[in-house]
Amino acid sequence: MDNSATLEQLKLAQKELQLQHEELEKCSQELRIAKKKLNNREKEKDESIKELNSNLEKMMYIICHKVRKSVANILGISVLLQTDTNLGTEDWKEMLSIIIKSAQSLNVATEELSKFIHFSKVDDDAIED
């Protein structure tokens, strides 16, 4: 009778161990799935960062080009206005118009840059979350 009770306890313990083993296997599988999801999320985050950097480079190139062109226009015309004493009223008006257009272009370029920085910041915050 004593052996029978011990055998029964061993069988119960074996069943309990089997259930625990199955539970551990289930947890292990869930961990593998979670790891894959985390790896995928990291890859997505890396891709988003690369895309953001690429967009930043493109935007900086565009803004730089616009700014340089406008500044060159303003500087060139300023030198002409300062040095050429034979300019008539129409010449002054035309050059002033170019200066105004260049200043407006600078204003637009800085607004575009500001918006891009703002949207990049918003995207960057989303990437971190």
mmCIF file with all atom_site columns, N, CA and C in Angstrom, residues 19-68:
data_model
loop_
_atom_site.group_PDB
_atom_site.id
_atom_site.type_symbol
_atom_site.label_atom_id
_atom_site.label_alt_id
_atom_site.label_comp_id
_atom_site.label_asym_id
_atom_site.label_entity_id
_atom_site.label_seq_id
_atom_site.pdbx_PDB_ins_code
_atom_site.Cartn_x
_atom_site.Cartn_y
_atom_site.Cartn_z
_atom_site.occupancy
_atom_site.B_iso_or_equiv
_atom_site.pdbx_formal_charge
_atom_site.auth_seq_id
_atom_site.auth_comp_id
_atom_site.auth_asym_id
_atom_site.auth_atom_id
_atom_site.pdbx_PDB_model_num
ATOM 1   N N  . LEU A 1 19 ? 2.805  19.523 -17.065 1.00 0.00 ? 19 LEU A N  1
ATOM 2   C CA . LEU A 1 19 ? 2.038  20.764 -17.230 1.00 0.00 ? 19 LEU A CA 1
ATOM 3   C C  . LEU A 1 19 ? 2.947  21.990 -17.133 1.00 0.00 ? 19 LEU A C  1
ATOM 4   N N  . GLN A 1 20 ? 3.882  21.949 -16.185 1.00 0.00 ? 20 GLN A N  1
ATOM 5   C CA . GLN A 1 20 ? 4.815  23.067 -16.034 1.00 0.00 ? 20 GLN A CA 1
ATOM 6   C C  . GLN A 1 20 ? 5.722  23.180 -17.270 1.00 0.00 ? 20 GLN A C  1
ATOM 7   N N  . HIS A 1 21 ? 6.140  22.035 -17.787 1.00 0.00 ? 21 HIS A N  1
ATOM 8   C CA . HIS A 1 21 ? 6.968  22.021 -18.985 1.00 0.00 ? 21 HIS A CA 1
ATOM 9   C C  . HIS A 1 21 ? 6.206  22.633 -20.171 1.00 0.00 ? 21 HIS A C  1
ATOM 10  N N  . GLU A 1 22 ? 4.952  22.250 -20.315 1.00 0.00 ? 22 GLU A N  1
ATOM 11  C CA . GLU A 1 22 ? 4.127  22.801 -21.390 1.00 0.00 ? 22 GLU A CA 1
ATOM 12  C C  . GLU A 1 22 ? 3.947  24.313 -21.222 1.00 0.00 ? 22 GLU A C  1
ATOM 13  N N  . GLU A 1 23 ? 3.767  24.741 -19.988 1.00 0.00 ? 23 GLU A N  1
ATOM 14  C CA . GLU A 1 23 ? 3.622  26.172 -19.707 1.00 0.00 ? 23 GLU A CA 1
ATOM 15  C C  . GLU A 1 23 ? 4.920  26.915 -20.040 1.00 0.00 ? 23 GLU A C  1
ATOM 16  N N  . LEU A 1 24 ? 6.053  26.321 -19.692 1.00 0.00 ? 24 LEU A N  1
ATOM 17  C CA . LEU A 1 24 ? 7.344  26.926 -20.032 1.00 0.00 ? 24 LEU A CA 1
ATOM 18  C C  . LEU A 1 24 ? 7.549  27.005 -21.546 1.00 0.00 ? 24 LEU A C  1
ATOM 19  N N  . GLU A 1 25 ? 7.142  25.969 -22.262 1.00 0.00 ? 25 GLU A N  1
ATOM 20  C CA . GLU A 1 25 ? 7.243  25.975 -23.719 1.00 0.00 ? 25 GLU A CA 1
ATOM 21  C C  . GLU A 1 25 ? 6.376  27.091 -24.305 1.00 0.00 ? 25 GLU A C  1
ATOM 22  N N  . LYS A 1 26 ? 5.185  27.254 -23.755 1.00 0.00 ? 26 LYS A N  1
ATOM 23  C CA . LYS A 1 26 ? 4.288  28.310 -24.212 1.00 0.00 ? 26 LYS A CA 1
ATOM 24  C C  . LYS A 1 26 ? 4.916  29.685 -23.955 1.00 0.00 ? 26 LYS A C  1
ATOM 25  N N  . CYS A 1 27 ? 5.463  29.877 -22.776 1.00 0.00 ? 27 CYS A N  1
ATOM 26  C CA . CYS A 1 27 ? 6.119  31.145 -22.447 1.00 0.00 ? 27 CYS A CA 1
ATOM 27  C C  . CYS A 1 27 ? 7.328  31.379 -23.354 1.00 0.00 ? 27 CYS A C  1
ATOM 28  N N  . SER A 1 28 ? 8.067  30.329 -23.616 1.00 0.00 ? 28 SER A N  1
ATOM 29  C CA . SER A 1 28 ? 9.233  30.422 -24.497 1.00 0.00 ? 28 SER A CA 1
ATOM 30  C C  . SER A 1 28 ? 8.816  30.848 -25.894 1.00 0.00 ? 28 SER A C  1
ATOM 31  N N  . GLN A 1 29 ? 7.744  30.274 -26.403 1.00 0.00 ? 29 GLN A N  1
ATOM 32  C CA . GLN A 1 29 ? 7.232  30.640 -27.725 1.00 0.00 ? 29 GLN A CA 1
ATOM 33  C C  . GLN A 1 29 ? 6.775  32.097 -27.736 1.00 0.00 ? 29 GLN A C  1
ATOM 34  N N  . GLU A 1 30 ? 6.090  32.523 -26.684 1.00 0.00 ? 30 GLU A N  1
ATOM 35  C CA . GLU A 1 30 ? 5.644  33.917 -26.595 1.00 0.00 ? 30 GLU A CA 1
ATOM 36  C C  . GLU A 1 30 ? 6.832  34.866 -26.571 1.00 0.00 ? 30 GLU A C  1
ATOM 37  N N  . LEU A 1 31 ? 7.894  34.471 -25.879 1.00 0.00 ? 31 LEU A N  1
ATOM 38  C CA . LEU A 1 31 ? 9.102  35.298 -25.840 1.00 0.00 ? 31 LEU A CA 1
ATOM 39  C C  . LEU A 1 31 ? 9.756  35.392 -27.223 1.00 0.00 ? 31 LEU A C  1
ATOM 40  N N  . ARG A 1 32 ? 9.784  34.286 -27.962 1.00 0.00 ? 32 ARG A N  1
ATOM 41  C CA . ARG A 1 32 ? 10.343 34.309 -29.313 1.00 0.00 ? 32 ARG A CA 1
ATOM 42  C C  . ARG A 1 32 ? 9.535  35.246 -30.214 1.00 0.00 ? 32 ARG A C  1
ATOM 43  N N  . ILE A 1 33 ? 8.215  35.179 -30.093 1.00 0.00 ? 33 ILE A N  1
ATOM 44  C CA . ILE A 1 33 ? 7.344  36.061 -30.887 1.00 0.00 ? 33 ILE A CA 1
ATOM 45  C C  . ILE A 1 33 ? 7.588  37.521 -30.506 1.00 0.00 ? 33 ILE A C  1
ATOM 46  N N  . ALA A 1 34 ? 7.673  37.787 -29.206 1.00 0.00 ? 34 ALA A N  1
ATOM 47  C CA . ALA A 1 34 ? 7.916  39.155 -28.735 1.00 0.00 ? 34 ALA A CA 1
ATOM 48  C C  . ALA A 1 34 ? 9.274  39.660 -29.230 1.00 0.00 ? 34 ALA A C  1
ATOM 49  N N  . LYS A 1 35 ? 10.268 38.794 -29.238 1.00 0.00 ? 35 LYS A N  1
ATOM 50  C CA . LYS A 1 35 ? 11.604 39.175 -29.721 1.00 0.00 ? 35 LYS A CA 1
ATOM 51  C C  . LYS A 1 35 ? 11.553 39.519 -31.206 1.00 0.00 ? 35 LYS A C  1
ATOM 52  N N  . LYS A 1 36 ? 10.829 38.721 -31.995 1.00 0.00 ? 36 LYS A N  1
ATOM 53  C CA . LYS A 1 36 ? 10.693 39.010 -33.431 1.00 0.00 ? 36 LYS A CA 1
ATOM 54  C C  . LYS A 1 36 ? 10.004 40.354 -33.639 1.00 0.00 ? 36 LYS A C  1
ATOM 55  N N  . LYS A 1 37 ? 8.944  40.603 -32.873 1.00 0.00 ? 37 LYS A N  1
ATOM 56  C CA . LYS A 1 37 ? 8.229  41.872 -32.992 1.00 0.00 ? 37 LYS A CA 1
ATOM 57  C C  . LYS A 1 37 ? 9.141  43.045 -32.624 1.00 0.00 ? 37 LYS A C  1
ATOM 58  N N  . LEU A 1 38 ? 9.922  42.864 -31.564 1.00 0.00 ? 38 LEU A N  1
ATOM 59  C CA . LEU A 1 38 ? 10.846 43.910 -31.139 1.00 0.00 ? 38 LEU A CA 1
ATOM 60  C C  . LEU A 1 38 ? 11.907 44.162 -32.209 1.00 0.00 ? 38 LEU A C  1
ATOM 61  N N  . ASN A 1 39 ? 12.430 43.097 -32.793 1.00 0.00 ? 39 ASN A N  1
ATOM 62  C CA . ASN A 1 39 ? 13.418 43.238 -33.868 1.00 0.00 ? 39 ASN A CA 1
ATOM 63  C C  . ASN A 1 39 ? 12.812 43.960 -35.071 1.00 0.00 ? 39 ASN A C  1
ATOM 64  N N  . ASN A 1 40 ? 11.577 43.602 -35.422 1.00 0.00 ? 40 ASN A N  1
ATOM 65  C CA . ASN A 1 40 ? 10.896 44.276 -36.531 1.00 0.00 ? 40 ASN A CA 1
ATOM 66  C C  . ASN A 1 40 ? 10.690 45.756 -36.224 1.00 0.00 ? 40 ASN A C  1
ATOM 67  N N  . ARG A 1 41 ? 10.320 46.048 -34.989 1.00 0.00 ? 41 ARG A N  1
ATOM 68  C CA . ARG A 1 41 ? 10.111 47.448 -34.577 1.00 0.00 ? 41 ARG A CA 1
ATOM 69  C C  . ARG A 1 41 ? 11.422 48.224 -34.665 1.00 0.00 ? 41 ARG A C  1
ATOM 70  N N  . GLU A 1 42 ? 12.510 47.597 -34.257 1.00 0.00 ? 42 GLU A N  1
ATOM 71  C CA . GLU A 1 42 ? 13.821 48.240 -34.347 1.00 0.00 ? 42 GLU A CA 1
ATOM 72  C C  . GLU A 1 42 ? 14.201 48.510 -35.800 1.00 0.00 ? 42 GLU A C  1
ATOM 73  N N  . LYS A 1 43 ? 13.914 47.550 -36.680 1.00 0.00 ? 43 LYS A N  1
ATOM 74  C CA . LYS A 1 43 ? 14.209 47.741 -38.107 1.00 0.00 ? 43 LYS A CA 1
ATOM 75  C C  . LYS A 1 43 ? 13.377 48.889 -38.669 1.00 0.00 ? 43 LYS A C  1
ATOM 76  N N  . GLU A 1 44 ? 12.098 48.940 -38.298 1.00 0.00 ? 44 GLU A N  1
ATOM 77  C CA . GLU A 1 44 ? 11.225 50.020 -38.753 1.00 0.00 ? 44 GLU A CA 1
ATOM 78  C C  . GLU A 1 44 ? 11.736 51.364 -38.250 1.00 0.00 ? 44 GLU A C  1
ATOM 79  N N  . LYS A 1 45 ? 12.161 51.393 -37.006 1.00 0.00 ? 45 LYS A N  1
ATOM 80  C CA . LYS A 1 45 ? 12.691 52.627 -36.423 1.00 0.00 ? 45 LYS A CA 1
ATOM 81  C C  . LYS A 1 45 ? 13.952 53.060 -37.164 1.00 0.00 ? 45 LYS A C  1
ATOM 82  N N  . ASP A 1 46 ? 14.849 52.123 -37.452 1.00 0.00 ? 46 ASP A N  1
ATOM 83  C CA . ASP A 1 46 ? 16.070 52.437 -38.199 1.00 0.00 ? 46 ASP A CA 1
ATOM 84  C C  . ASP A 1 46 ? 15.737 52.977 -39.586 1.00 0.00 ? 46 ASP A C  1
ATOM 85  N N  . GLU A 1 47 ? 14.758 52.347 -40.254 1.00 0.00 ? 47 GLU A N  1
ATOM 86  C CA . GLU A 1 47 ? 14.350 52.813 -41.583 1.00 0.00 ? 47 GLU A CA 1
ATOM 87  C C  . GLU A 1 47 ? 13.758 54.219 -41.499 1.00 0.00 ? 47 GLU A C  1
ATOM 88  N N  . SER A 1 48 ? 12.965 54.471 -40.473 1.00 0.00 ? 48 SER A N  1
ATOM 89  C CA . SER A 1 48 ? 12.370 55.804 -40.302 1.00 0.00 ? 48 SER A CA 1
ATOM 90  C C  . SER A 1 48 ? 13.455 56.853 -40.078 1.00 0.00 ? 48 SER A C  1
ATOM 91  N N  . ILE A 1 49 ? 14.452 56.505 -39.309 1.00 0.00 ? 49 ILE A N  1
ATOM 92  C CA . ILE A 1 49 ? 15.552 57.435 -39.047 1.00 0.00 ? 49 ILE A CA 1
ATOM 93  C C  . ILE A 1 49 ? 16.332 57.697 -40.335 1.00 0.00 ? 49 ILE A C  1
ATOM 94  N N  . LYS A 1 50 ? 16.589 56.639 -41.108 1.00 0.00 ? 50 LYS A N  1
ATOM 95  C CA . LYS A 1 50 ? 17.300 56.818 -42.378 1.00 0.00 ? 50 LYS A CA 1
ATOM 96  C C  . LYS A 1 50 ? 16.492 57.714 -43.323 1.00 0.00 ? 50 LYS A C  1
ATOM 97  N N  . GLU A 1 51 ? 15.181 57.485 -43.384 1.00 0.00 ? 51 GLU A N  1
ATOM 98  C CA . GLU A 1 51 ? 14.322 58.286 -44.251 1.00 0.00 ? 51 GLU A CA 1
ATOM 99  C C  . GLU A 1 51 ? 14.300 59.740 -43.787 1.00 0.00 ? 51 GLU A C  1
ATOM 100 N N  . LEU A 1 52 ? 14.221 59.947 -42.484 1.00 0.00 ? 52 LEU A N  1
ATOM 101 C CA . LEU A 1 52 ? 14.221 61.295 -41.937 1.00 0.00 ? 52 LEU A CA 1
ATOM 102 C C  . LEU A 1 52 ? 15.532 62.001 -42.270 1.00 0.00 ? 52 LEU A C  1
ATOM 103 N N  . ASN A 1 53 ? 16.650 61.296 -42.114 1.00 0.00 ? 53 ASN A N  1
ATOM 104 C CA . ASN A 1 53 ? 17.950 61.888 -42.442 1.00 0.00 ? 53 ASN A CA 1
ATOM 105 C C  . ASN A 1 53 ? 18.044 62.226 -43.927 1.00 0.00 ? 53 ASN A C  1
ATOM 106 N N  . SER A 1 54 ? 17.537 61.348 -44.763 1.00 0.00 ? 54 SER A N  1
ATOM 107 C CA . SER A 1 54 ? 17.550 61.596 -46.199 1.00 0.00 ? 54 SER A CA 1
ATOM 108 C C  . SER A 1 54 ? 16.705 62.825 -46.541 1.00 0.00 ? 54 SER A C  1
ATOM 109 N N  . ASN A 1 55 ? 15.530 62.899 -45.943 1.00 0.00 ? 55 ASN A N  1
ATOM 110 C CA . ASN A 1 55 ? 14.658 64.055 -46.167 1.00 0.00 ? 55 ASN A CA 1
ATOM 111 C C  . ASN A 1 55 ? 15.308 65.337 -45.662 1.00 0.00 ? 55 ASN A C  1
ATOM 112 N N  . LEU A 1 56 ? 15.986 65.233 -44.541 1.00 0.00 ? 56 LEU A N  1
ATOM 113 C CA . LEU A 1 56 ? 16.673 66.399 -43.981 1.00 0.00 ? 56 LEU A CA 1
ATOM 114 C C  . LEU A 1 56 ? 17.769 66.879 -44.932 1.00 0.00 ? 56 LEU A C  1
ATOM 115 N N  . GLU A 1 57 ? 18.539 65.955 -45.474 1.00 0.00 ? 57 GLU A N  1
ATOM 116 C CA . GLU A 1 57 ? 19.591 66.321 -46.423 1.00 0.00 ? 57 GLU A CA 1
ATOM 117 C C  . GLU A 1 57 ? 18.997 66.999 -47.663 1.00 0.00 ? 57 GLU A C  1
ATOM 118 N N  . LYS A 1 58 ? 17.910 66.432 -48.188 1.00 0.00 ? 58 LYS A N  1
ATOM 119 C CA . LYS A 1 58 ? 17.269 67.013 -49.367 1.00 0.00 ? 58 LYS A CA 1
ATOM 120 C C  . LYS A 1 58 ? 16.753 68.421 -49.069 1.00 0.00 ? 58 LYS A C  1
ATOM 121 N N  . MET A 1 59 ? 16.090 68.564 -47.914 1.00 0.00 ? 59 MET A N  1
ATOM 122 C CA . MET A 1 59 ? 15.533 69.856 -47.547 1.00 0.00 ? 59 MET A CA 1
ATOM 123 C C  . MET A 1 59 ? 16.650 70.880 -47.334 1.00 0.00 ? 59 MET A C  1
ATOM 124 N N  . MET A 1 60 ? 17.712 70.473 -46.691 1.00 0.00 ? 60 MET A N  1
ATOM 125 C CA . MET A 1 60 ? 18.822 71.391 -46.456 1.00 0.00 ? 60 MET A CA 1
ATOM 126 C C  . MET A 1 60 ? 19.448 71.829 -47.782 1.00 0.00 ? 60 MET A C  1
ATOM 127 N N  . TYR A 1 61 ? 19.551 70.932 -48.733 1.00 0.00 ? 61 TYR A N  1
ATOM 128 C CA . TYR A 1 61 ? 20.091 71.279 -50.047 1.00 0.00 ? 61 TYR A CA 1
ATOM 129 C C  . TYR A 1 61 ? 19.201 72.312 -50.731 1.00 0.00 ? 61 TYR A C  1
ATOM 130 N N  . ILE A 1 62 ? 17.901 72.060 -50.710 1.00 0.00 ? 62 ILE A N  1
ATOM 131 C CA . ILE A 1 62 ? 16.945 72.976 -51.352 1.00 0.00 ? 62 ILE A CA 1
ATOM 132 C C  . ILE A 1 62 ? 16.981 74.345 -50.682 1.00 0.00 ? 62 ILE A C  1
ATOM 133 N N  . ILE A 1 63 ? 16.916 74.357 -49.359 1.00 0.00 ? 63 ILE A N  1
ATOM 134 C CA . ILE A 1 63 ? 16.918 75.626 -48.619 1.00 0.00 ? 63 ILE A CA 1
ATOM 135 C C  . ILE A 1 63 ? 18.231 76.369 -48.850 1.00 0.00 ? 63 ILE A C  1
ATOM 136 N N  . CYS A 1 64 ? 19.328 75.637 -48.791 1.00 0.00 ? 64 CYS A N  1
ATOM 137 C CA . CYS A 1 64 ? 20.642 76.256 -48.999 1.00 0.00 ? 64 CYS A CA 1
ATOM 138 C C  . CYS A 1 64 ? 20.709 76.902 -50.381 1.00 0.00 ? 64 CYS A C  1
ATOM 139 N N  . HIS A 1 65 ? 20.220 76.201 -51.383 1.00 0.00 ? 65 HIS A N  1
ATOM 140 C CA . HIS A 1 65 ? 20.232 76.744 -52.750 1.00 0.00 ? 65 HIS A CA 1
ATOM 141 C C  . HIS A 1 65 ? 19.387 78.021 -52.835 1.00 0.00 ? 65 HIS A C  1
ATOM 142 N N  . LYS A 1 66 ? 18.197 77.976 -52.261 1.00 0.00 ? 66 LYS A N  1
ATOM 143 C CA . LYS A 1 66 ? 17.324 79.150 -52.292 1.00 0.00 ? 66 LYS A CA 1
ATOM 144 C C  . LYS A 1 66 ? 17.949 80.330 -51.554 1.00 0.00 ? 66 LYS A C  1
ATOM 145 N N  . VAL A 1 67 ? 18.529 80.064 -50.406 1.00 0.00 ? 67 VAL A N  1
ATOM 146 C CA . VAL A 1 67 ? 19.136 81.130 -49.604 1.00 0.00 ? 67 VAL A CA 1
ATOM 147 C C  . VAL A 1 67 ? 20.336 81.722 -50.333 1.00 0.00 ? 67 VAL A C  1
ATOM 148 N N  . ARG A 1 68 ? 21.195 80.864 -50.859 1.00 0.00 ? 68 ARG A N  1
ATOM 149 C CA . ARG A 1 68 ? 22.388 81.349 -51.553 1.00 0.00 ? 68 ARG A CA 1
ATOM 150 C C  . ARG A 1 68 ? 22.016 82.203 -52.763 1.00 0.00 ? 68 ARG A C  1
#
